[in-house]
mmCIF file of C-alpha atoms in Angstrom:
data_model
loop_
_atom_site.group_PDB
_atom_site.id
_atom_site.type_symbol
_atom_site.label_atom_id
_atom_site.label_comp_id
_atom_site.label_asym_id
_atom_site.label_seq_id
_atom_site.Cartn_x
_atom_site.Cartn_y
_atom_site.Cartn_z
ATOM 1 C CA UNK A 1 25.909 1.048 -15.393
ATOM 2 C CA UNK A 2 29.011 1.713 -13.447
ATOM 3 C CA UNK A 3 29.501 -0.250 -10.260
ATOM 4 C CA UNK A 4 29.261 3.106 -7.660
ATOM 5 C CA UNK A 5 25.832 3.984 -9.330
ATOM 6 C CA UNK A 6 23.545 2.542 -6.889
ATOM 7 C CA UNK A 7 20.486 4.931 -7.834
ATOM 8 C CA UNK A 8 19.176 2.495 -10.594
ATOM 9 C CA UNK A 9 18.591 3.426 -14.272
ATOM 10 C CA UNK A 10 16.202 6.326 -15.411
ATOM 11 C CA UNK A 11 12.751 6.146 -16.921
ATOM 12 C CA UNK A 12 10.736 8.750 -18.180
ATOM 13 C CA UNK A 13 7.710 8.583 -17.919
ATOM 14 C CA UNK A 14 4.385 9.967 -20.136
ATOM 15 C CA UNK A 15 0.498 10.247 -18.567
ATOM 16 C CA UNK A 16 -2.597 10.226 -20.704
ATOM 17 C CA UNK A 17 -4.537 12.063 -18.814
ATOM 18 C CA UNK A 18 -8.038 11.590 -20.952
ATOM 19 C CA UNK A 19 -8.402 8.401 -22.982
ATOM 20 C CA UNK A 20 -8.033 10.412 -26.521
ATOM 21 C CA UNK A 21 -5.360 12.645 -25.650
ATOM 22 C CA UNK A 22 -1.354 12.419 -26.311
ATOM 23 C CA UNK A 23 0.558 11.049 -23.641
ATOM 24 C CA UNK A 24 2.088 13.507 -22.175
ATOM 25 C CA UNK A 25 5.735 13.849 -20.289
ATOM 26 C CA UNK A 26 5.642 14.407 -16.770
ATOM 27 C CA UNK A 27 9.017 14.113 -15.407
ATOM 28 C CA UNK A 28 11.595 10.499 -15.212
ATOM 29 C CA UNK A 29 11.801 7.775 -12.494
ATOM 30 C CA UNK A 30 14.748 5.637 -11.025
ATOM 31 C CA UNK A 31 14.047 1.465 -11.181
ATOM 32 C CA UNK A 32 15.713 -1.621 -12.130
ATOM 33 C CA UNK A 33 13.273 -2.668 -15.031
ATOM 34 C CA UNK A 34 10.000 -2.069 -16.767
ATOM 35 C CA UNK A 35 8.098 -3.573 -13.783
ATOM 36 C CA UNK A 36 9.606 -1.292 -11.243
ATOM 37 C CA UNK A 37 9.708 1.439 -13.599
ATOM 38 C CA UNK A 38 5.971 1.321 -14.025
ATOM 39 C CA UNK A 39 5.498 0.883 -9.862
ATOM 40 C CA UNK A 40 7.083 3.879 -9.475
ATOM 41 C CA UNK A 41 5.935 6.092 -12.468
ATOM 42 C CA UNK A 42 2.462 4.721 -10.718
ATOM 43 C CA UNK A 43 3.348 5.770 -7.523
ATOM 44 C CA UNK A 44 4.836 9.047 -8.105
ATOM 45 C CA UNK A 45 2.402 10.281 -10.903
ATOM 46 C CA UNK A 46 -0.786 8.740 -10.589
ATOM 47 C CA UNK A 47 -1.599 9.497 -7.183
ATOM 48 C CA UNK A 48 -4.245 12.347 -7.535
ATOM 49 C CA UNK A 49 -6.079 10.976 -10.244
ATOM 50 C CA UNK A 50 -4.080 12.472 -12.869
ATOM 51 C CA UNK A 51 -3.636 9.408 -15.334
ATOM 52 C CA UNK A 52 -5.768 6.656 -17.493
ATOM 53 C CA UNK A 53 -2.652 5.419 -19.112
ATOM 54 C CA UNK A 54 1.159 5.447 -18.419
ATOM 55 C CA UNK A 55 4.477 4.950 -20.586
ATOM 56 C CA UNK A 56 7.872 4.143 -19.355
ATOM 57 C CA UNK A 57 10.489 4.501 -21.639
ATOM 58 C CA UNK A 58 14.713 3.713 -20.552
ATOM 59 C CA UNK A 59 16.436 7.408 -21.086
ATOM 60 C CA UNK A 60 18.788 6.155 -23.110
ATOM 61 C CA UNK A 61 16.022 4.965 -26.411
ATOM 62 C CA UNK A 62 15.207 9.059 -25.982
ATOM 63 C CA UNK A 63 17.619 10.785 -28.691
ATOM 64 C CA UNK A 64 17.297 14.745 -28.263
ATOM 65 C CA UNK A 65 18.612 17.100 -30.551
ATOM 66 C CA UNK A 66 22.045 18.812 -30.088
ATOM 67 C CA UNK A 67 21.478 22.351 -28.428
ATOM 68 C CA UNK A 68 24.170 23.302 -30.375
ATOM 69 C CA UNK A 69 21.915 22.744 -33.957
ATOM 70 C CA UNK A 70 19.134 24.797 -32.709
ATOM 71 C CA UNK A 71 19.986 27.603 -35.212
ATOM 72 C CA UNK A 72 20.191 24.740 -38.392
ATOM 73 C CA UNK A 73 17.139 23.015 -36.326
ATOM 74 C CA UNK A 74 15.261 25.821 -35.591
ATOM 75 C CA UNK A 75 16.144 29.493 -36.787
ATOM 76 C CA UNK A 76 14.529 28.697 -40.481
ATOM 77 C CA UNK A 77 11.276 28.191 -39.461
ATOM 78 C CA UNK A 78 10.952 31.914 -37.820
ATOM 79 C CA UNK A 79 10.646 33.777 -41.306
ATOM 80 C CA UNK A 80 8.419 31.856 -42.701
ATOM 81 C CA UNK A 81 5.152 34.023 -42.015
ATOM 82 C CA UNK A 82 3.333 31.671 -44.583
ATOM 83 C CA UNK A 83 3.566 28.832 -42.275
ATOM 84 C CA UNK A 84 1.607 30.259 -39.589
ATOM 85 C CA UNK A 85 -2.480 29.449 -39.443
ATOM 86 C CA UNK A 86 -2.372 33.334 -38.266
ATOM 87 C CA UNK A 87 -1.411 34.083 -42.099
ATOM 88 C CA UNK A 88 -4.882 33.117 -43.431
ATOM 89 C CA UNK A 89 -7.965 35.207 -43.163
ATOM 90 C CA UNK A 90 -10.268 33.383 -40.818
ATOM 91 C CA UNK A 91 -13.569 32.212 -43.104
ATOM 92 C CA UNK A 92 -16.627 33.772 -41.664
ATOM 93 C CA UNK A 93 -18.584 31.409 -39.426
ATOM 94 C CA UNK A 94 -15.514 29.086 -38.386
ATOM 95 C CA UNK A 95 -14.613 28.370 -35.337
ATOM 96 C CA UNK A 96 -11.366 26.407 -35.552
ATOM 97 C CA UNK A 97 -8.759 26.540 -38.006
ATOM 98 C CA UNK B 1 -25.275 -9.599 20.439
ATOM 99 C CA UNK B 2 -25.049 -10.061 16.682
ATOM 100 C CA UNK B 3 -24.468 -6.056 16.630
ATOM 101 C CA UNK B 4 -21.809 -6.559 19.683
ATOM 102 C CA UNK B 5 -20.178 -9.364 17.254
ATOM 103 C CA UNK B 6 -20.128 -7.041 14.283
ATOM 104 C CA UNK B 7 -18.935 -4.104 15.685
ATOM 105 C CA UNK B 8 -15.791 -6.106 16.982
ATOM 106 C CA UNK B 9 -14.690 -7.190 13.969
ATOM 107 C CA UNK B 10 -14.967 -4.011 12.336
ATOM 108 C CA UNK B 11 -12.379 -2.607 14.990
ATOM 109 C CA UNK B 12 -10.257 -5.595 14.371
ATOM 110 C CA UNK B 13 -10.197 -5.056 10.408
ATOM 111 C CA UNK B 14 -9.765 -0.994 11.329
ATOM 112 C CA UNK B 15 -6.893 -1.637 13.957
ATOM 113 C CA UNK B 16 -4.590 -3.677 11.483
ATOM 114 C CA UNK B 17 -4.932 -0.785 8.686
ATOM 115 C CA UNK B 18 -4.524 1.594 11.434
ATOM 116 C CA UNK B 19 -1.691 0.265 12.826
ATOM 117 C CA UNK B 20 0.139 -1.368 9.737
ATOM 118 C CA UNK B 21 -0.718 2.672 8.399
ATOM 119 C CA UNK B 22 0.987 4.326 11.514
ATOM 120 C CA UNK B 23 3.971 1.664 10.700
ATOM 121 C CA UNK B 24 4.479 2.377 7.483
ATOM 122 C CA UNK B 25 4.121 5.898 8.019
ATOM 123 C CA UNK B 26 7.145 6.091 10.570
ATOM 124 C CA UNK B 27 9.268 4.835 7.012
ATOM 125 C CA UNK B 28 8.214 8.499 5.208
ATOM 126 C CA UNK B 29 11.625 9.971 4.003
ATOM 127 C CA UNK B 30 13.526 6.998 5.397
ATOM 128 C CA UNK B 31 12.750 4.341 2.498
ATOM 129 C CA UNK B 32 15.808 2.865 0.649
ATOM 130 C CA UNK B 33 15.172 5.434 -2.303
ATOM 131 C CA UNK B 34 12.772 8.508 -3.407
ATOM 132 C CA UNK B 35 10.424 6.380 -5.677
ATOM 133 C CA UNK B 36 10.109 3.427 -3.091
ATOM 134 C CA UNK B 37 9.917 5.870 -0.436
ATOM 135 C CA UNK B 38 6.301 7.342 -1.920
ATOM 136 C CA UNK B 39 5.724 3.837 -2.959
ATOM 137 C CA UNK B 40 5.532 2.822 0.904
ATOM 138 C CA UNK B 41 3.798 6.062 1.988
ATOM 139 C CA UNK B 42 1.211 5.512 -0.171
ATOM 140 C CA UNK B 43 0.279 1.845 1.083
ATOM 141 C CA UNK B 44 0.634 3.653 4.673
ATOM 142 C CA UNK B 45 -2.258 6.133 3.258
ATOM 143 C CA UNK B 46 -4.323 3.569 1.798
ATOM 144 C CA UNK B 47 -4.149 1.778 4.792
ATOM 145 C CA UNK B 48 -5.164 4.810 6.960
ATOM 146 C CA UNK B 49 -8.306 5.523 4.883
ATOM 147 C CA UNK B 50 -9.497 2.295 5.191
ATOM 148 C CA UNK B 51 -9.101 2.598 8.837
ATOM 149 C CA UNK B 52 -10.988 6.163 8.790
ATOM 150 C CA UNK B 53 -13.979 4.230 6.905
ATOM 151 C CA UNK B 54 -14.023 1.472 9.276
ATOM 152 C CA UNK B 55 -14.036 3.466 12.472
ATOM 153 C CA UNK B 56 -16.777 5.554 10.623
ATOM 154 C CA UNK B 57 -18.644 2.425 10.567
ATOM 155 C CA UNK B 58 -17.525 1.189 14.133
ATOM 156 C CA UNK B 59 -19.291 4.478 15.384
ATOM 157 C CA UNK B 60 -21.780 4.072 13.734
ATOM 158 C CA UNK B 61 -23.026 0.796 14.651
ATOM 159 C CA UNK B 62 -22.130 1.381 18.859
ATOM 160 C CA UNK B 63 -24.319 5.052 18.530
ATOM 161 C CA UNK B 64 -22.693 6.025 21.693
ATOM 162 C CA UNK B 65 -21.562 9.658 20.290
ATOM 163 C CA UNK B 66 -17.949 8.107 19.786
ATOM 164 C CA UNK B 67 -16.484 9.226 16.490
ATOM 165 C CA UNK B 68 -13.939 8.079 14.586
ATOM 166 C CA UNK B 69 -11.275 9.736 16.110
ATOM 167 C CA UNK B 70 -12.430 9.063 19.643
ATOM 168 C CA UNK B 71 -11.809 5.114 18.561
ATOM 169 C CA UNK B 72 -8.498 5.436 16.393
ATOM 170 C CA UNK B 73 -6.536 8.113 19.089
ATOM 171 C CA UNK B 74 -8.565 7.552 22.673
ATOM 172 C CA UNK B 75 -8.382 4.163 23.171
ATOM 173 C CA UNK B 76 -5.899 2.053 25.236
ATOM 174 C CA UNK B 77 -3.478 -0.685 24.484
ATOM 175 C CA UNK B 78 -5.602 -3.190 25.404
ATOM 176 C CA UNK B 79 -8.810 -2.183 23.384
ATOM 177 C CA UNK B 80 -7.037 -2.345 20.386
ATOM 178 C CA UNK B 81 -7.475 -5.435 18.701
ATOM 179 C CA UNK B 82 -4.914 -5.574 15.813
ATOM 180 C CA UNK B 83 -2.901 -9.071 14.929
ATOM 181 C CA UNK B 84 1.101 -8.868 16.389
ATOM 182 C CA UNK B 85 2.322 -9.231 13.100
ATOM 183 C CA UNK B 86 1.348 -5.701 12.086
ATOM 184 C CA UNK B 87 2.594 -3.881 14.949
ATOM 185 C CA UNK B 88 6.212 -5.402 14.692
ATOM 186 C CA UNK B 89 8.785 -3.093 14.142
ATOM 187 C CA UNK B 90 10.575 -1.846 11.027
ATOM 188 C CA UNK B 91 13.479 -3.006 11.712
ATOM 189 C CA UNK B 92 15.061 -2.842 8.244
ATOM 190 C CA UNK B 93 13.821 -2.945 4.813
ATOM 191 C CA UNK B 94 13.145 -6.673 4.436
ATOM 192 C CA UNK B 95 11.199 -6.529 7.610
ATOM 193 C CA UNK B 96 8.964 -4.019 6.159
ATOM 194 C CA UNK B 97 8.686 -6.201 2.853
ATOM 195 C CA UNK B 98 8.422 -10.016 4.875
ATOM 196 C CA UNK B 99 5.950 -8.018 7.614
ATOM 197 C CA UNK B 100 3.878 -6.816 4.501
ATOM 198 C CA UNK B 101 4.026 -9.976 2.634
ATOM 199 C CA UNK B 102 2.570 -11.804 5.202
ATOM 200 C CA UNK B 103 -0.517 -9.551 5.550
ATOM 201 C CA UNK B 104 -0.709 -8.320 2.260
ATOM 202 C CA UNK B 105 -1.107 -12.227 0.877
ATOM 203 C CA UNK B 106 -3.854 -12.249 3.724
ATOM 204 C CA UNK B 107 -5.487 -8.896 3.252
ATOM 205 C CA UNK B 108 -6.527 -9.888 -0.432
ATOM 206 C CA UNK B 109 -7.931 -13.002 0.683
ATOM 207 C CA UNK B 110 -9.951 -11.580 3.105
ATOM 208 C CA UNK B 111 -10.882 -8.643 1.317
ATOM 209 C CA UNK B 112 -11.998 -10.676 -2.156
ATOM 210 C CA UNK B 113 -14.335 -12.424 0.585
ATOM 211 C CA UNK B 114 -15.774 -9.599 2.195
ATOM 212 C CA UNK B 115 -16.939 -7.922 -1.227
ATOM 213 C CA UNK B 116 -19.368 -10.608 -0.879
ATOM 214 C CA UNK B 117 -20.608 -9.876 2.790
ATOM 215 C CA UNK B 118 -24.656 -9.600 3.316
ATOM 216 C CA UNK B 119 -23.643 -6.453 4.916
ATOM 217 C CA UNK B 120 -23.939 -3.894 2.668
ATOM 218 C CA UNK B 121 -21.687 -1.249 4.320
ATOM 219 C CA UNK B 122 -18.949 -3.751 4.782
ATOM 220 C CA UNK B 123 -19.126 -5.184 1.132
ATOM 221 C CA UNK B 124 -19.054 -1.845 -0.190
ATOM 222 C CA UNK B 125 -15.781 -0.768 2.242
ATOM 223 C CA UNK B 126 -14.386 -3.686 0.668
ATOM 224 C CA UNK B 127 -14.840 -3.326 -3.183
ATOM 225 C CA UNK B 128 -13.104 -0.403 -2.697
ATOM 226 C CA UNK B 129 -10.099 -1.764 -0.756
ATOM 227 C CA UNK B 130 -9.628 -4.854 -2.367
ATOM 228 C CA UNK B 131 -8.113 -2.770 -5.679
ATOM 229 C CA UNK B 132 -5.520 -1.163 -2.943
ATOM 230 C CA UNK B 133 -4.826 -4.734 -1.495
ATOM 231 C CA UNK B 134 -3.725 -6.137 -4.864
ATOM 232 C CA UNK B 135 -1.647 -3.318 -5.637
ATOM 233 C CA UNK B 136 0.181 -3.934 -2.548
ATOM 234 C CA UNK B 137 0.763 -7.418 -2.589
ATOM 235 C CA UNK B 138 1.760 -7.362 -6.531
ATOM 236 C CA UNK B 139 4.497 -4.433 -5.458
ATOM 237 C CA UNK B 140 5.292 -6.487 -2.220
ATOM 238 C CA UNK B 141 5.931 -9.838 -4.046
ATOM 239 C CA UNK B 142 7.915 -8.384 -6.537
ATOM 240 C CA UNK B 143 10.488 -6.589 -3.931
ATOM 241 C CA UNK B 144 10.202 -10.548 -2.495
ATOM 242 C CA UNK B 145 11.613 -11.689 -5.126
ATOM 243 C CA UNK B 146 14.258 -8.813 -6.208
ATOM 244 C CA UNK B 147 15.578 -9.132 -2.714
ATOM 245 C CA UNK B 148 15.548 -12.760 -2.461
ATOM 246 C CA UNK B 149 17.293 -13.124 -5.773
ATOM 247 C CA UNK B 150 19.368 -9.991 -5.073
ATOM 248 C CA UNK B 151 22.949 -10.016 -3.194
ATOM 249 C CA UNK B 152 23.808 -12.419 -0.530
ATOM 250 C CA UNK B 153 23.154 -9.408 2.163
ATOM 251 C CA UNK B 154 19.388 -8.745 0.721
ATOM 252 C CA UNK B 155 18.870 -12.385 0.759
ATOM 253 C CA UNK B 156 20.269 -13.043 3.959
ATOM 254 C CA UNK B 157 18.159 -10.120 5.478
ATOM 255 C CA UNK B 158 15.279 -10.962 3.648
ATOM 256 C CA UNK B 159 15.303 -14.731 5.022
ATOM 257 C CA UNK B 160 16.054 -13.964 8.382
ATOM 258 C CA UNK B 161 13.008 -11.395 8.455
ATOM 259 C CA UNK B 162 10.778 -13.897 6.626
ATOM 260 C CA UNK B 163 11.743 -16.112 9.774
ATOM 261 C CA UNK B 164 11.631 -13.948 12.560
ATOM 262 C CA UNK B 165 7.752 -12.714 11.498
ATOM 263 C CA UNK B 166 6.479 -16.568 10.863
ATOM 264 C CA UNK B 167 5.730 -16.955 14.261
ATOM 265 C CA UNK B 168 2.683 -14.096 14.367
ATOM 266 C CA UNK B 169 1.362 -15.358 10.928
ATOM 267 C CA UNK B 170 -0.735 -18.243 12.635
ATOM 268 C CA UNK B 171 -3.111 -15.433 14.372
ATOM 269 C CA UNK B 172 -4.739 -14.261 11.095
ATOM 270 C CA UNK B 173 -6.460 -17.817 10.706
ATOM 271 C CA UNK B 174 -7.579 -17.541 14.476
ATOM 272 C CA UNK B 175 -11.259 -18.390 14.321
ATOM 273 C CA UNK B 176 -13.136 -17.432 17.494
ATOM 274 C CA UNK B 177 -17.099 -17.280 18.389
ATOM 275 C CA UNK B 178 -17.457 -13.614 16.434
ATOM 276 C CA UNK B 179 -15.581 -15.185 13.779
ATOM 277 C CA UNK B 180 -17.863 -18.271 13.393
ATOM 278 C CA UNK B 181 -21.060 -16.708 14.463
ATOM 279 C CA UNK B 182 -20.172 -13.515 11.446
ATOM 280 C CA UNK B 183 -19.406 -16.256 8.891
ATOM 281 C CA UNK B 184 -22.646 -18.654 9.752
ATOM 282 C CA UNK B 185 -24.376 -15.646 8.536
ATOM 283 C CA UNK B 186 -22.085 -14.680 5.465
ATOM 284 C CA UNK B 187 -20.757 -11.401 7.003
ATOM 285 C CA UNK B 188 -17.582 -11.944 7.014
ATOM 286 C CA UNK B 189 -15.429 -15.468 5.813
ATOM 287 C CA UNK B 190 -13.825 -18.307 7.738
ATOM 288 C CA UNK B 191 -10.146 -17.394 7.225
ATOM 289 C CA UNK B 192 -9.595 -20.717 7.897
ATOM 290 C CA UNK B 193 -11.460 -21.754 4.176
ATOM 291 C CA UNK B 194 -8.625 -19.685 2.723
ATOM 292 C CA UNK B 195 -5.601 -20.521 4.766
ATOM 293 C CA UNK B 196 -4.320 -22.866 1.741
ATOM 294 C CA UNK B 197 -4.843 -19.855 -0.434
ATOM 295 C CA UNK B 198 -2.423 -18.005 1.775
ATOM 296 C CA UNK B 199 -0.023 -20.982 1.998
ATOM 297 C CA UNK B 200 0.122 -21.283 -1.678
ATOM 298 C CA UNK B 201 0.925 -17.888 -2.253
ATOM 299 C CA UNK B 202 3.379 -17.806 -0.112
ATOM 300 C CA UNK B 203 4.966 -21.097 -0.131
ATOM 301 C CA UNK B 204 5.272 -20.060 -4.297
ATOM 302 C CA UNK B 205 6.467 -16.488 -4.235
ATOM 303 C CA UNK B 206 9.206 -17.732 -1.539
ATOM 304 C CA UNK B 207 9.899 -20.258 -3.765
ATOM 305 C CA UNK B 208 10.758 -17.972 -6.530
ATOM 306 C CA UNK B 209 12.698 -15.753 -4.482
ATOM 307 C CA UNK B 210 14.729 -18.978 -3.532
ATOM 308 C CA UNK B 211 14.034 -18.436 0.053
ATOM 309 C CA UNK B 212 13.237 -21.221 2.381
ATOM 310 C CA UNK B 213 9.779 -21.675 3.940
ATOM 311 C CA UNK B 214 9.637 -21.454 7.761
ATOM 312 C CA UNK B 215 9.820 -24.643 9.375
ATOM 313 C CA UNK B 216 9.026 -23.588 13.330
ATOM 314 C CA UNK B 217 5.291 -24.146 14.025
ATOM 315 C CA UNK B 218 5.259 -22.158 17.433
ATOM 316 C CA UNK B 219 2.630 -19.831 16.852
ATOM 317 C CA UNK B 220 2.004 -16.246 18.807
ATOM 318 C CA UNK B 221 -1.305 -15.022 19.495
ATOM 319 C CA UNK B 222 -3.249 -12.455 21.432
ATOM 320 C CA UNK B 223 -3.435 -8.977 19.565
ATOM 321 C CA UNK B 224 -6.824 -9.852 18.584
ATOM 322 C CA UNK B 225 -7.616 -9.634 22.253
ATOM 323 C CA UNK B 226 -6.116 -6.969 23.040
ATOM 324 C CA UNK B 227 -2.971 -8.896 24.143
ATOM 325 C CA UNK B 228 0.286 -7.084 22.846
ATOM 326 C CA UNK B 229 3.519 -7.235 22.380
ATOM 327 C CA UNK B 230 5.995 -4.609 23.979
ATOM 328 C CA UNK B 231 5.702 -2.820 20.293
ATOM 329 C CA UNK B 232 2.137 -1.612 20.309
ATOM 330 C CA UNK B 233 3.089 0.833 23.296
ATOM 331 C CA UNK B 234 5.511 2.444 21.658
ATOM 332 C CA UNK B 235 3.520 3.058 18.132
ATOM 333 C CA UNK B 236 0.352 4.676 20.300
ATOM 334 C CA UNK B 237 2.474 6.779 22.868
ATOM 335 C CA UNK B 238 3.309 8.787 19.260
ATOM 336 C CA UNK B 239 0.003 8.324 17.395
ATOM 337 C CA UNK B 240 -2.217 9.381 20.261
ATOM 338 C CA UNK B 241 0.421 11.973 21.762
ATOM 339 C CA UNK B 242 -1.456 14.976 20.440
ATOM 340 C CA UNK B 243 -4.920 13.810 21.409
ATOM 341 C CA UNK B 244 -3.386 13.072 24.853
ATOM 342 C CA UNK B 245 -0.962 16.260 24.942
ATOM 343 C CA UNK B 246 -4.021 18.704 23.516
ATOM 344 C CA UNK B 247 -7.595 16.766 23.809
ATOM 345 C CA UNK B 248 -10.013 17.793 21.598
ATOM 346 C CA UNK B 249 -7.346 19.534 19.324
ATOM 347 C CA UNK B 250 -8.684 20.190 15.634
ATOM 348 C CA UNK B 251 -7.282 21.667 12.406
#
């Protein structure tokens, strides 16, 4: 961290919001380690009930794909009408697929 | 009488939340950063729902038609019967987190007793807030020790806060008749059977901050009389201003 950042290193931060279900990402938090980060995360995103279980995770162990490779990434998945549950004829009586 | 006693020492638990509350609350969208800021605005909420429970009780118990409001906004200085060390001002950050060690070391004490009270109503007011208290004394201690092992300015702050609050600490082991007649009948504790508790904590956590332990023994008391210092004026001439300024106002 450079010496003139004094807002403290970024978490983000994931809720379970039903023991069962994914954790899922609800925005980032500024602390000075894993205790702090949790605090906060705590503070911030817990405070209507909204959470069973929370992750912090340092910013920098998140690698994100380039936006620049989104067509090598992305693009060749769109043609492929095969791929899509919608392709198959729903069986008679199921609900899910 | 017993029902005078009881009644007495609900206000005093409801008057520190109320008033360590209203404190806190006066930090909202001053604290040293976003996260920290919510952090402390949500012990100043806890805090005031405790109070609001407590003054529901209060009214309860004195059937008089007073609500809660009528005893957290309509009362004066003097019938407010919170310890000095809550009503001291914010003067910086450390004196928030020295003024909050102090009580919050207490308040889980106290609370982890009172889950056991033969009242029913209180016991149940405290299951509840005892989860709150150890929240805020875990967060407190841990800013103890970042700021005590922090830069020479946090330090410095930190131990001259630490020092300048000592003196109103000796108040919340304060035993008097409605404490001793409450406790021979397992309403409420002897703080005084947990004062070592207290010490410990404290004595340790300063310890690992590498902060020294007060040595002055001079101890301040009266809030829990009704006896204040200059500071209490000032919080309630801007918590009760809109109940004086419009009475019976409502939402």
């Amino acid at each position: 961290m450079s010496t003139n950042n004094n807002q403290l290193e970024v978490w983000e931060v994931f809720i379970q919001s039903k023991s069962g279900l994914p954790h899922i990402h609800v925005g980032s938090v500024h602390a000075s380690d894993i205790k702090m980060a949790m605090q906060n995360a705590r503070d911030i995103y817990t405070r209507r009930g909204e959470g069973t279980s929370i992750w912090v995770v340092p910013t920098l162990s998140i690698s994100a794909s380039n936006p620049l490779d989104n067509e090598m990434l992305f693009d060749p998945s769109n043609d492929k009408i095969y791929r899509m549950p919608t392709f198959y004829v729903m069986p008679e009586g199921a609900q899910n697929i | 009488m017993e029902k005078n006693n009881l009644y007495k020492y609900i206000i005093r638990l409801a008057d520190n939340a109320l008033i360590l509350g209203q404190r806190l609350s006066e930090n909202c969208s001053k604290g040293p950063f976003l996260e920290e800021d919510l952090a402390q605005t949500n012990i100043a909420l806890d805090y005031i729902g405790r109070a609001q429970v407590l003054f529901n009780y209060a009214a309860k118990l004195n059937n008089n038609n007073q609500t809660e409001d009528d005893l957290a906004y309509r009362r004066d200085e003097i019938d407010y019967l919170n310890f000095l060390l809550v009503e001291q001002a914010n003067q910086d950050f450390a004196y928030i987190i020295a003024r909050q060690f102090y009580y919050s070391a207490f308040d889980c004490l106290l609370y982890n007793e009172l889950t056991k009270s033969k009242d029913e109503t209180l016991a149940s007011i405290a299951k509840k807030s005892i989860k709150e208290s150890n929240y805020h004394l875990t967060h407190t201690i841990d800013w103890v020790i970042r700021l005590g092992n922090g830069t020479d300015e946090s330090k410095h702050r930190l131990q001259n806060a630490i020092d300048a609050l000592w003196t109103y600490t000796g108040e919340m082991f304060e035993q008097d008749e409605i404490d001793l007649n409450l406790s021979k009948n397992n309403i409420a504790p002897n703080a005084l059977d947990f004062k070592a508790n207290w010490l410990n904590t404290i004595s340790t956590t300063l310890k690992n901050a590498t902060l020294k332990l007060p040595e002055n023994s001079f101890m301040m008391f009266g809030g829990r009389n009704g006896k204040h210092t200059e500071n209490l004026g000032h919080i309630l001439s801007e918590m009760q201003y809109l109940q004086r300024a419009y009475p019976n106002a409502t939402w």
